[in-house]
PDB file of C-alpha atoms in Angstrom:
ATOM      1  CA  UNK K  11     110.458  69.857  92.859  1.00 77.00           C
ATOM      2  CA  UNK K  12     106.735  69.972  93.648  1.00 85.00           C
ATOM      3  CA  UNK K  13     106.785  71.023  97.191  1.00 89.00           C
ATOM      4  CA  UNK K  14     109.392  74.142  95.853  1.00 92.00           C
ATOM      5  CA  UNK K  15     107.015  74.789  93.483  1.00 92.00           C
ATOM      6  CA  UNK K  16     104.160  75.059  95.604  1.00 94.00           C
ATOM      7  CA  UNK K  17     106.501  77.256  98.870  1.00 95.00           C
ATOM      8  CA  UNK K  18     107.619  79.596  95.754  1.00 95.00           C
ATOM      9  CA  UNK K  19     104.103  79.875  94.288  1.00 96.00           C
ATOM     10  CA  UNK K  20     102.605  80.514  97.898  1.00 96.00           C
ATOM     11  CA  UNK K  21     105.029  83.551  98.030  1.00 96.00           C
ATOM     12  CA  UNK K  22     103.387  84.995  95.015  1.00 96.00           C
ATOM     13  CA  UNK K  23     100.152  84.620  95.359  1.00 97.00           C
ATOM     14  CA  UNK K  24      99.692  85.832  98.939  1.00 96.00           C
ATOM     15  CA  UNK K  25     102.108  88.796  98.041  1.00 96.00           C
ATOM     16  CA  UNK K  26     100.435  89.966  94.693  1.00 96.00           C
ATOM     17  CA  UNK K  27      97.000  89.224  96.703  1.00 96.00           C
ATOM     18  CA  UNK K  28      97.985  91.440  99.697  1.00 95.00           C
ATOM     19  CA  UNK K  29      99.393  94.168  96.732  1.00 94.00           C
ATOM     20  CA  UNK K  30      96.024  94.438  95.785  1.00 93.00           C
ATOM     21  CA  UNK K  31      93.888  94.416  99.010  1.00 91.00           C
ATOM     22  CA  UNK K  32      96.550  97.052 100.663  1.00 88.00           C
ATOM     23  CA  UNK K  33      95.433 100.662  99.899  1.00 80.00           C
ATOM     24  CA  UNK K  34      98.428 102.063 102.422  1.00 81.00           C
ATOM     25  CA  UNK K  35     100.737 101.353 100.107  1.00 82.00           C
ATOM     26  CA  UNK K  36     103.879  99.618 102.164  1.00 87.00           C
ATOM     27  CA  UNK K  37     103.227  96.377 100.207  1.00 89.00           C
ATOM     28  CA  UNK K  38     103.881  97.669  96.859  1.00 89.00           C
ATOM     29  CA  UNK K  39     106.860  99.120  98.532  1.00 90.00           C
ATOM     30  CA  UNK K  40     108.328  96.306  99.472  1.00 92.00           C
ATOM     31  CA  UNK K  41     106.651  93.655  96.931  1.00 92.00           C
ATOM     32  CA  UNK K  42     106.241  96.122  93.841  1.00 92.00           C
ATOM     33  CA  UNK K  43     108.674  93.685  91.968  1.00 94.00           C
ATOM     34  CA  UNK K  44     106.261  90.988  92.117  1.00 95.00           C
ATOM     35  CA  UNK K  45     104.396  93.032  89.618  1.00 94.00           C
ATOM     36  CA  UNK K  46     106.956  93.571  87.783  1.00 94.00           C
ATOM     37  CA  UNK K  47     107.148  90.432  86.809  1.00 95.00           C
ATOM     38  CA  UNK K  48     103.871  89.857  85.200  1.00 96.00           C
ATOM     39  CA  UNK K  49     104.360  88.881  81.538  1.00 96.00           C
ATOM     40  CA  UNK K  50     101.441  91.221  79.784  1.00 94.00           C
ATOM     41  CA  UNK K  51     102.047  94.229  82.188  1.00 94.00           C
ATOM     42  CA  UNK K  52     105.883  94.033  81.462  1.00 95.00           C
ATOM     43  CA  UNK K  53     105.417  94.064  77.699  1.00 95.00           C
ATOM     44  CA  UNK K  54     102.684  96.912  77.912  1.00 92.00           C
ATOM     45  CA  UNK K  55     105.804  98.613  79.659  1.00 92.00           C
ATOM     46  CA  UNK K  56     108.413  97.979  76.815  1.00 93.00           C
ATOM     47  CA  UNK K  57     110.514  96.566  80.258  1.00 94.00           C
ATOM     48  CA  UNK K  58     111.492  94.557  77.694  1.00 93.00           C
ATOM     49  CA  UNK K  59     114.271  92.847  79.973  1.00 96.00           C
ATOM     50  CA  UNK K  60     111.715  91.332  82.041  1.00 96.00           C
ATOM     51  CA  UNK K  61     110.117  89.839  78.710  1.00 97.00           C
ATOM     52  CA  UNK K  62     113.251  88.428  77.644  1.00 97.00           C
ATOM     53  CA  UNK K  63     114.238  87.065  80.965  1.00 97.00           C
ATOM     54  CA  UNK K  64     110.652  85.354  81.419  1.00 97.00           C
ATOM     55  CA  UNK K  65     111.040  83.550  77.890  1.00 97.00           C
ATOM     56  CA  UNK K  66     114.590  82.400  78.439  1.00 97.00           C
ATOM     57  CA  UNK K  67     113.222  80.707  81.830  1.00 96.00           C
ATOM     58  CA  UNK K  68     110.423  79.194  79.686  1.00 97.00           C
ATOM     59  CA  UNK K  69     113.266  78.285  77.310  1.00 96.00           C
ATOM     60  CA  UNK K  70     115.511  76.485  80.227  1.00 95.00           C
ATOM     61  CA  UNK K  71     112.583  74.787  82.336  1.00 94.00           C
ATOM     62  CA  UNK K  72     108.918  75.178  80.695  1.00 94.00           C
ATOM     63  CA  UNK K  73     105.749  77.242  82.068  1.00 96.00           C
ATOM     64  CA  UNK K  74     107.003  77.360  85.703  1.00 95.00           C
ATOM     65  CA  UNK K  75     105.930  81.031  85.148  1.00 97.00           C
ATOM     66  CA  UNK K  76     102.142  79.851  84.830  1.00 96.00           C
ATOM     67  CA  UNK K  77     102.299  77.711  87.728  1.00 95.00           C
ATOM     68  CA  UNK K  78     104.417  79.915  90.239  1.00 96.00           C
ATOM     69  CA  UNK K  79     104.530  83.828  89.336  1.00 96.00           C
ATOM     70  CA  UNK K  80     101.029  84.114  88.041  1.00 97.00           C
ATOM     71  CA  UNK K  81      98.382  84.594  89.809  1.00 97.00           C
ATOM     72  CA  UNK K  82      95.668  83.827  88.168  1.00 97.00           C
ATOM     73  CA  UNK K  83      97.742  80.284  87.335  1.00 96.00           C
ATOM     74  CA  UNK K  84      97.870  79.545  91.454  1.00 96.00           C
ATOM     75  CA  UNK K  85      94.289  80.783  91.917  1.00 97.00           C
ATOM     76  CA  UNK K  86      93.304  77.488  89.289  1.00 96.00           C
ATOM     77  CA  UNK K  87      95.271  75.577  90.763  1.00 95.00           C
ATOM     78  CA  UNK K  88      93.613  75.866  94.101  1.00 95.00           C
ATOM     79  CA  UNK K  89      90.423  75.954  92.612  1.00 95.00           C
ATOM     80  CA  UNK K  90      91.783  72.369  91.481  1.00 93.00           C
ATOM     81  CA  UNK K  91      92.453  71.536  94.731  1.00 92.00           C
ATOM     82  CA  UNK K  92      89.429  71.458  96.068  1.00 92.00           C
ATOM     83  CA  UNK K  93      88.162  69.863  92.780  1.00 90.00           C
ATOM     84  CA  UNK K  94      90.233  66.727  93.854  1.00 86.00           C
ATOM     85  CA  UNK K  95      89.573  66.163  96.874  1.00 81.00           C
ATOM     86  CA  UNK K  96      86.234  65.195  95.808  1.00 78.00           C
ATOM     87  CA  UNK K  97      86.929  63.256  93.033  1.00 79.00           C
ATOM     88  CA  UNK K  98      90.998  62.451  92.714  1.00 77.00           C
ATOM     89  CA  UNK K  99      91.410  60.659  89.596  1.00 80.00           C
ATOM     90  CA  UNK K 100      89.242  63.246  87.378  1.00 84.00           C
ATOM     91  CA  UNK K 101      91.503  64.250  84.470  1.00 92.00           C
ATOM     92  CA  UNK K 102      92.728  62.731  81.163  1.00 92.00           C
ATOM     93  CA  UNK K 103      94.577  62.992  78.151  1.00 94.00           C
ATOM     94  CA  UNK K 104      93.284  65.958  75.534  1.00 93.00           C
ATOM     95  CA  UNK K 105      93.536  66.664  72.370  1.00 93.00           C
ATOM     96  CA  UNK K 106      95.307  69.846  71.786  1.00 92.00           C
ATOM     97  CA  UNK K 107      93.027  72.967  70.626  1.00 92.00           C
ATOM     98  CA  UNK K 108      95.702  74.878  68.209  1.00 92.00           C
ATOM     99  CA  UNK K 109      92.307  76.291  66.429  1.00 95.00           C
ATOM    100  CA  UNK K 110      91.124  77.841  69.665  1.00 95.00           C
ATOM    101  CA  UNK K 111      94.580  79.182  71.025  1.00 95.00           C
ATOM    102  CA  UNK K 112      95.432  80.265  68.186  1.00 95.00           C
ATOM    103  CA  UNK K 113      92.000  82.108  67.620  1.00 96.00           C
ATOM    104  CA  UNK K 114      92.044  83.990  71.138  1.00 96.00           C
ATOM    105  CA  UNK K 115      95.264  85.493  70.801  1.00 96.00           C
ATOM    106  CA  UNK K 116      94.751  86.637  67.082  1.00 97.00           C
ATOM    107  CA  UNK K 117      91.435  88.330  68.983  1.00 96.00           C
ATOM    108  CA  UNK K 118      93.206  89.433  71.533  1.00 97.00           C
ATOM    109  CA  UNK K 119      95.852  91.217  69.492  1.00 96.00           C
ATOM    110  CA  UNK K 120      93.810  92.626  67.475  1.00 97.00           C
ATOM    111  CA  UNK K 121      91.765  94.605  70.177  1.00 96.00           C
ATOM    112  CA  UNK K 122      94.632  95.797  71.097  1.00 94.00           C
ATOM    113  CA  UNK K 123      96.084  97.249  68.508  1.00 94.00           C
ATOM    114  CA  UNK K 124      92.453  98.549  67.832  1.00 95.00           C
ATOM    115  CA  UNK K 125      92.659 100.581  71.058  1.00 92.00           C
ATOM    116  CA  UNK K 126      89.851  98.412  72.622  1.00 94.00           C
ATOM    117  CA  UNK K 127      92.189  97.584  75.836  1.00 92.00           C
ATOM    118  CA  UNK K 128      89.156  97.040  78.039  1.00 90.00           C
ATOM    119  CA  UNK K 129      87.784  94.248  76.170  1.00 93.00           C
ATOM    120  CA  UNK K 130      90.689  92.501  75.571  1.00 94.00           C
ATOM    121  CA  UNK K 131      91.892  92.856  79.225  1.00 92.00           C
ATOM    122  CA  UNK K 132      88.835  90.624  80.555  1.00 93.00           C
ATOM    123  CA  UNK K 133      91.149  87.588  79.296  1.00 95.00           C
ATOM    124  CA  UNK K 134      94.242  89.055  80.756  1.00 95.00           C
ATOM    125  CA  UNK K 135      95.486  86.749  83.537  1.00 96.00           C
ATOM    126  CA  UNK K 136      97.192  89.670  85.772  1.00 96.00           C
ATOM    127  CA  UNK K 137      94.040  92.107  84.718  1.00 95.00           C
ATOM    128  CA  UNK K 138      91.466  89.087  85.357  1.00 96.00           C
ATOM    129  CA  UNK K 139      93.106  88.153  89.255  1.00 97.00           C
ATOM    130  CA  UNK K 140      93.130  92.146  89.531  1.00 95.00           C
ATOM    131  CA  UNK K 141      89.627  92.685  89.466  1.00 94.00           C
ATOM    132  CA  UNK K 142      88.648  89.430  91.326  1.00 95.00           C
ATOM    133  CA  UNK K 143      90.984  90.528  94.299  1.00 95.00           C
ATOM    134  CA  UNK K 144      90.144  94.559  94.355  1.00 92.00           C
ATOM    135  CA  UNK K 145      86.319  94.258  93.676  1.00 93.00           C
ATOM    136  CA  UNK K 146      85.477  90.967  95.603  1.00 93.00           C
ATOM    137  CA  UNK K 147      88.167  90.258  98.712  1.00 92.00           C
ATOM    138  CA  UNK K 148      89.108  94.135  99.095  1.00 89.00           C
ATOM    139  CA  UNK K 149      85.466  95.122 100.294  1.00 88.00           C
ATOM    140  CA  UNK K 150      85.915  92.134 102.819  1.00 88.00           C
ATOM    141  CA  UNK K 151      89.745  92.708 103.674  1.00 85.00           C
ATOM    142  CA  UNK K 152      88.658  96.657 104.660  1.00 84.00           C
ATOM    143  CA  UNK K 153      85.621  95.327 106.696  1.00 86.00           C
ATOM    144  CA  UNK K 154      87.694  92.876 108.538  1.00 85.00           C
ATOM    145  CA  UNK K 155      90.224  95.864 109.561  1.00 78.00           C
ATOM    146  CA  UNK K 156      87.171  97.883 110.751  1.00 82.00           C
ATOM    147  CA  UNK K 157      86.217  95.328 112.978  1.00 85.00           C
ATOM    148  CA  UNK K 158      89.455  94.740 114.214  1.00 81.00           C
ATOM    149  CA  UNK K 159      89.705  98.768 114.617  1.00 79.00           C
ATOM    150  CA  UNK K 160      86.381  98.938 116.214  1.00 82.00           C
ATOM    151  CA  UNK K 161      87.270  95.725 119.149  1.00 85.00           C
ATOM    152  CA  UNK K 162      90.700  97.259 119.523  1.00 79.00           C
ATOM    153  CA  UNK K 163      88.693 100.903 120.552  1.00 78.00           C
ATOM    154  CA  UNK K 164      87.088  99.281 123.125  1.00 78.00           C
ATOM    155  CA  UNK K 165      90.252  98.309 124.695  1.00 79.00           C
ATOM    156  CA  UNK K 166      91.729 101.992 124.470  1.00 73.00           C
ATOM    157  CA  UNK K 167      94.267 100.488 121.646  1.00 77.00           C
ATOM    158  CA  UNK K 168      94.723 102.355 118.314  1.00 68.00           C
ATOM    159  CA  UNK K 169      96.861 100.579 116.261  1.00 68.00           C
ATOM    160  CA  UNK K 170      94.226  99.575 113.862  1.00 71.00           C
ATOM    161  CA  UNK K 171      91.991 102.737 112.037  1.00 72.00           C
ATOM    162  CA  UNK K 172      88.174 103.151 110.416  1.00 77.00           C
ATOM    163  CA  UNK K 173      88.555 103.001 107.021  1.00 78.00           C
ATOM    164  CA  UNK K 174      85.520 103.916 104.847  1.00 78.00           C
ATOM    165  CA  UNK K 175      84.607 100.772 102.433  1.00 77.00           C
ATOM    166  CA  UNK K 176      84.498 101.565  98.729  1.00 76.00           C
ATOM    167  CA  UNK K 177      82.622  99.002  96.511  1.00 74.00           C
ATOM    168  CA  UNK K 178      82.675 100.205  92.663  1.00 75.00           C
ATOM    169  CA  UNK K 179      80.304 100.124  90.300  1.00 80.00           C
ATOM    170  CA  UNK K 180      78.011  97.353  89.809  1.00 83.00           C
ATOM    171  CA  UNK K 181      79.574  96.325  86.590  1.00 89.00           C
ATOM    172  CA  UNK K 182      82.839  95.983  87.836  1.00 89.00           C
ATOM    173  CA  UNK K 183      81.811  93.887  90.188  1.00 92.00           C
ATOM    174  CA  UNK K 184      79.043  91.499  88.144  1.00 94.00           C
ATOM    175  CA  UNK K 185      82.328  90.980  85.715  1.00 94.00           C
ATOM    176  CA  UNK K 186      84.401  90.243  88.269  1.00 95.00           C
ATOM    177  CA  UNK K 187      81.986  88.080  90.223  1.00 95.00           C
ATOM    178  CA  UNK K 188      81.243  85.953  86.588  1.00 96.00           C
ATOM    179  CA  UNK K 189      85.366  86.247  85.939  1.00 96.00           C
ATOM    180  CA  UNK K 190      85.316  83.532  89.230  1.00 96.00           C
ATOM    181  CA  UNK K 191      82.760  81.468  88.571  1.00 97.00           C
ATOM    182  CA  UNK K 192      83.774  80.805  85.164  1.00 96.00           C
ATOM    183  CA  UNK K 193      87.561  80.671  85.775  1.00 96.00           C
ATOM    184  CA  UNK K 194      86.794  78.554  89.084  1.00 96.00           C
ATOM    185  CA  UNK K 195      84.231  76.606  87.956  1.00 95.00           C
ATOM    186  CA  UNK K 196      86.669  75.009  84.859  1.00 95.00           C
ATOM    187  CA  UNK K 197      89.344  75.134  87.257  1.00 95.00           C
ATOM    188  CA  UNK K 198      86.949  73.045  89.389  1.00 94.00           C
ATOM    189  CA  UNK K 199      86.187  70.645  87.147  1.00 92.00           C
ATOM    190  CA  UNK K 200      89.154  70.447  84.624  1.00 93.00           C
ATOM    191  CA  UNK K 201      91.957  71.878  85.959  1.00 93.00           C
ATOM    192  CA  UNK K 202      94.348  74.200  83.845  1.00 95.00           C
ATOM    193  CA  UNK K 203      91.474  74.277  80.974  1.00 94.00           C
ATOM    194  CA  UNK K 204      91.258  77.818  80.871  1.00 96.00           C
ATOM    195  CA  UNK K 205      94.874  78.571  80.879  1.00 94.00           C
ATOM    196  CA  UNK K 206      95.619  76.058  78.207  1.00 94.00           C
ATOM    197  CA  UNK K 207      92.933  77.077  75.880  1.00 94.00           C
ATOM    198  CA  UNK K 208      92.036  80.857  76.537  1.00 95.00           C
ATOM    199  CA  UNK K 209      94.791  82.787  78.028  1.00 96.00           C
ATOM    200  CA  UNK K 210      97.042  85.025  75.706  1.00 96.00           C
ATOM    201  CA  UNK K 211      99.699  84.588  78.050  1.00 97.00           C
ATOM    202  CA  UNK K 212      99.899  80.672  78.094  1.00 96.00           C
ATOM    203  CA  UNK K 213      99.852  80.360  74.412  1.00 96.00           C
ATOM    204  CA  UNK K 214     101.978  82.739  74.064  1.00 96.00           C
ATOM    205  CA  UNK K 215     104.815  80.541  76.622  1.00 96.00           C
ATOM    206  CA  UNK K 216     103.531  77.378  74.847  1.00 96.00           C
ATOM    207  CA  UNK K 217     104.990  78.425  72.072  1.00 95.00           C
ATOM    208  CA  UNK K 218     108.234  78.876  73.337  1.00 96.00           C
ATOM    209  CA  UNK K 219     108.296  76.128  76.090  1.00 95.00           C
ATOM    210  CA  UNK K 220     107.711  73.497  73.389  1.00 94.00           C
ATOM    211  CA  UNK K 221     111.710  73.646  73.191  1.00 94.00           C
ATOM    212  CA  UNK K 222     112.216  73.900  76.462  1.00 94.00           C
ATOM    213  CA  UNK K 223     115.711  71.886  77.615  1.00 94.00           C
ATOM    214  CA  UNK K 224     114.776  70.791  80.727  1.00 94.00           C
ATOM    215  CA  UNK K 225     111.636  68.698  80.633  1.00 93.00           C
ATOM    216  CA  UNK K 226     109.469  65.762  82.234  1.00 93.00           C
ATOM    217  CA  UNK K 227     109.866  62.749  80.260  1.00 94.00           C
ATOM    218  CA  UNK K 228     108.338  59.160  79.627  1.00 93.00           C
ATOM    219  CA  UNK K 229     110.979  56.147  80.092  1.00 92.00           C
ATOM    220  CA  UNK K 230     108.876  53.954  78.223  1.00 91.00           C
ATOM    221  CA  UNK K 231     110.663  50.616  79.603  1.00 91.00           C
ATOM    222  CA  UNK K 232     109.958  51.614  82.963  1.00 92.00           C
ATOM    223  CA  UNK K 233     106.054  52.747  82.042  1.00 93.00           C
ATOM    224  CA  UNK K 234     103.617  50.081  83.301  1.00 92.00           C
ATOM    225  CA  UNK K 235     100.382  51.771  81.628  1.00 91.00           C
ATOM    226  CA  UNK K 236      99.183  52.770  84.897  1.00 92.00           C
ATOM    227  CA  UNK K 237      97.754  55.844  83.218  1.00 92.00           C
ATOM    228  CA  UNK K 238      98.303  57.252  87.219  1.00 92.00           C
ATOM    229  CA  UNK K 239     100.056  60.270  85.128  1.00 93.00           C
ATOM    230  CA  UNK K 240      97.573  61.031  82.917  1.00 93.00           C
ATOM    231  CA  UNK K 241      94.950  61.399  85.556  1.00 92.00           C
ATOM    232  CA  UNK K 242      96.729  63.583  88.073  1.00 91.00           C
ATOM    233  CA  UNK K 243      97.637  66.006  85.122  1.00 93.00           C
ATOM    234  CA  UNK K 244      95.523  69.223  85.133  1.00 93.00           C
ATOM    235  CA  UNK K 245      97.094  70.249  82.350  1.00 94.00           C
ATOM    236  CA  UNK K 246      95.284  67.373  80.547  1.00 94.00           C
ATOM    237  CA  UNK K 247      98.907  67.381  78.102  1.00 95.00           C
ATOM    238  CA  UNK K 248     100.151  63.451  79.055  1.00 95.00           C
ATOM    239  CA  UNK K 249      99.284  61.128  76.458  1.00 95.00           C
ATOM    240  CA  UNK K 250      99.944  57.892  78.367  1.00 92.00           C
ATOM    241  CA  UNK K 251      98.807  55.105  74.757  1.00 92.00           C
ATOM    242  CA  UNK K 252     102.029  57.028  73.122  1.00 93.00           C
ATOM    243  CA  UNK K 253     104.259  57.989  76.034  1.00 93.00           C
ATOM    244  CA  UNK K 254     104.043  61.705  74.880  1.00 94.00           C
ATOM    245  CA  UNK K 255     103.547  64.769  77.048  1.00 95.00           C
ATOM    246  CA  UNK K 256     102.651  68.208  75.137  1.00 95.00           C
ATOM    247  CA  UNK K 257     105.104  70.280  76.371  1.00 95.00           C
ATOM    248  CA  UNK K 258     103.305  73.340  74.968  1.00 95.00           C
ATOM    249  CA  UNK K 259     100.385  73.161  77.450  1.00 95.00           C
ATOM    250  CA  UNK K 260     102.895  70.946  80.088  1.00 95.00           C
ATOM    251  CA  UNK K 261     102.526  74.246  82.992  1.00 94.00           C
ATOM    252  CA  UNK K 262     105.718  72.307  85.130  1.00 91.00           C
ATOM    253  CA  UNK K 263     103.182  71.168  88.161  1.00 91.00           C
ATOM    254  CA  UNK K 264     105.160  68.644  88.652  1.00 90.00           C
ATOM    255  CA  UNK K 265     102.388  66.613  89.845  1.00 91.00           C
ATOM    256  CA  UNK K 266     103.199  63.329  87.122  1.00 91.00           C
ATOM    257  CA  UNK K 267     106.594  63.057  88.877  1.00 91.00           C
ATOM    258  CA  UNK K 268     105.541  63.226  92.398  1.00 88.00           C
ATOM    259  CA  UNK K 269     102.480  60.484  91.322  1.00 89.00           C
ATOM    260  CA  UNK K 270     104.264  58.140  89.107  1.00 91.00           C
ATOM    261  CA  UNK K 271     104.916  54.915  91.268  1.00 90.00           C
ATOM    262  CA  UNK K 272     107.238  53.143  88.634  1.00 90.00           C
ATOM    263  CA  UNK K 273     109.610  56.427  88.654  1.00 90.00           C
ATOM    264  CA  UNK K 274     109.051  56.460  85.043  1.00 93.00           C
ATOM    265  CA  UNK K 275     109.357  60.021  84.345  1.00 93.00           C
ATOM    266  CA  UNK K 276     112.217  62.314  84.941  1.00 92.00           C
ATOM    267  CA  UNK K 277     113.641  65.486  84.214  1.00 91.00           C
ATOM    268  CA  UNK K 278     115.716  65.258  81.219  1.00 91.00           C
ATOM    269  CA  UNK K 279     117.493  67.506  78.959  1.00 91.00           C
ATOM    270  CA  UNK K 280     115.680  67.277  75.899  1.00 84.00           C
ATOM    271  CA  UNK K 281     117.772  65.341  73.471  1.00 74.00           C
ATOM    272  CA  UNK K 282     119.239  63.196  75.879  1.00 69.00           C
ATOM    273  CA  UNK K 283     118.849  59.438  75.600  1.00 62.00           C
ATOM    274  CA  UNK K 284     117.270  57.125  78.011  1.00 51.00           C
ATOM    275  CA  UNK K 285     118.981  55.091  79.726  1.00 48.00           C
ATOM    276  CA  UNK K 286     118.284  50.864  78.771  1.00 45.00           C
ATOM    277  CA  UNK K 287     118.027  48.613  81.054  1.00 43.00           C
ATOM    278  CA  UNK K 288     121.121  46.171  81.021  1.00 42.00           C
ATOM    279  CA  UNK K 289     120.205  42.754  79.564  1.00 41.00           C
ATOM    280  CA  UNK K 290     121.987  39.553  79.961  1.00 40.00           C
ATOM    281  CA  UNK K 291     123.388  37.487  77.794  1.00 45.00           C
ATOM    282  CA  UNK K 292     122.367  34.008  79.008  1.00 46.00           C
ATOM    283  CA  UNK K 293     123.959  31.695  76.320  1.00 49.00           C
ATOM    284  CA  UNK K 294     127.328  33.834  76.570  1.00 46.00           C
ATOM    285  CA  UNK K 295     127.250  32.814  80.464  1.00 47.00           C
ATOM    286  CA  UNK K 296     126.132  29.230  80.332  1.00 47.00           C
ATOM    287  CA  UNK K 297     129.267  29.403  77.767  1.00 41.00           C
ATOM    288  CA  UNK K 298     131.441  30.738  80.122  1.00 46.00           C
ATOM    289  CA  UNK K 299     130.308  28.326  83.581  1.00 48.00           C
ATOM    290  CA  UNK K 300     131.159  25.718  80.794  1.00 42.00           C
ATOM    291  CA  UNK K 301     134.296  26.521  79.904  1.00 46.00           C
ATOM    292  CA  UNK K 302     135.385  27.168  83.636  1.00 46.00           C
ATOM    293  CA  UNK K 303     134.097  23.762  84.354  1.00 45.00           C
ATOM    294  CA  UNK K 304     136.356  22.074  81.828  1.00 39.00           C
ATOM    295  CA  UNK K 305     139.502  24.182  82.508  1.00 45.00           C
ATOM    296  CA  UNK K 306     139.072  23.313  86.346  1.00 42.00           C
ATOM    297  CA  UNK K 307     138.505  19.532  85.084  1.00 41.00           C
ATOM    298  CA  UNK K 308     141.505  19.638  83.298  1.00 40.00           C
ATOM    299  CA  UNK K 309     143.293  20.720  86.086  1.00 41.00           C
ATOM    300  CA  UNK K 310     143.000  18.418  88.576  1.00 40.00           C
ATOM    301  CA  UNK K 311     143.887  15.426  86.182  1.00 44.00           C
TER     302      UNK K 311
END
């Protein structure tokens, strides 16, 4: 389940990435859909049908829309990445925040139904990855193809052209430039923090994904108290004292089944019991060997 994750999330990011760097306009031909798909975008549309669709995923299997078709999701999760290779066993079990969820999206709504769209867009997730990846990698994207152009020139080849660089304003790119640091610096350090606390979007799918009917889950006689679970979860949602993950910030990673040594947590549909492990009754069988011994005693006189 990880590794799909990560091949499916892969496909997003590098195609939303290359929507936005491409200024030809044959990737939004052929990967326009990708953007379609966006949560905040779609409802800003009314394509309403996208909403729904997107919630009854979240409904069936969690936030696998946060960790595969978002961008700015994958971006913190790589940012994570490199976090732990440094330091592997970094994270821990968190408190949930309702308070500050709860605040940011009240804020959030609010500006926009006060018309102030360009505040409230510099928590967007789709927005946020949007002006990272046209005001910081295109700028470096069109130099590398004018390079390319210029060293394919001097072998009489013209499949690559000039194109003249445009870097906007300085604000765009100062709040683009602190939109990184910030969002890769907590990534960094504590892994899905910002999407679990800030975003619109994941409270928004927290909400819903808190019923989700396919879910990881804690077999509690299996559960050693490693706490391995706990500390590979950058969602910072497994409470490993209580054998209780909060499915509401839970973003489907994955990551506590692929770590968990015991195989104490498994997909289950929620409701369904777990299965005991078979005891034995050892005065019913020293009962039994008894009674065989007597019956075969009595046989052979």
């Amino acid at each position: 389940m990880k590794r799909l994750r990560i091949v499916l999330a892969t496909v997003f990011f590098a195609g939303i990435t290359l929507m936005f760097l491409d200024i030809t306009g044959v990737v939004h031909l052929w990967l326009g859909w990708m953007a379609k798909m966006q949560f905040l975008p779609a409802v800003l549309a009314g394509n309403f049908v996208i909403v729904a669709a997107l919630l009854v995923v979240t409904l069936l299997v969690g936030r696998v829309y946060c960790s595969v078709i978002c961008p700015l999701g994958v971006m913190q999760d790589i940012c994570s990445w490199f976090g732990g290779r440094k330091r592997k066993l970094r994270f821990h079990y968190v408190k949930d925040r309702p308070w500050l969820r709860g605040g940011v999206l009240a804020v959030f709504v609010a500006l926009m139904i006060l018309g102030l769209n360009s505040i409230a867009i510099l928590i967007a997730p789709y927005s946020a990855y949007g002006r990272i990846a046209t005001n910081l990698l295109q700028p470096v994207w069109l130099w590398g193809n004018n390079l390319c152009a210029w060293v394919a020139e001097r072998f009489e080849c013209y499949g690559f052209y000039h194109i003249d660089v445009w870097v906007k304003s300085g604000v765009s790119l100062a709040v683009a430039a602190v939109t990184l640091v910030v969002i890769g610096a907590l990534s960094y350090r504590y892994g899905r923090a910002w999407c679990n606390n800030i975003c619109p979007v994941g409270t928004v799918l927290g909400l819903v994904s808190r019923f989700s009917l396919l879910r990881p889950e804690i077999d509690e006689s299996k559960c050693v108290g490693c706490k391995l679970c706990a500390k590979k979860c950058k969602g910072q949602c497994i409470n490993p004292e209580e054998h209780r993950i909060d499915y509401s910030r839970c973003v489907a990673c994955m990551d506590c089944l692929e770590n968990c040594k015991q195989g104490a947590i498994r997909l289950k549909l929620r409701g369904s019991k777990s299965e005991k492990p078979q005891t034995i009754d050892t005065e019913r069988r020293k009962f039994m060997t008894v009674t065989a011994a007597v019956g075969a005693t009595m046989a052979v006189e």
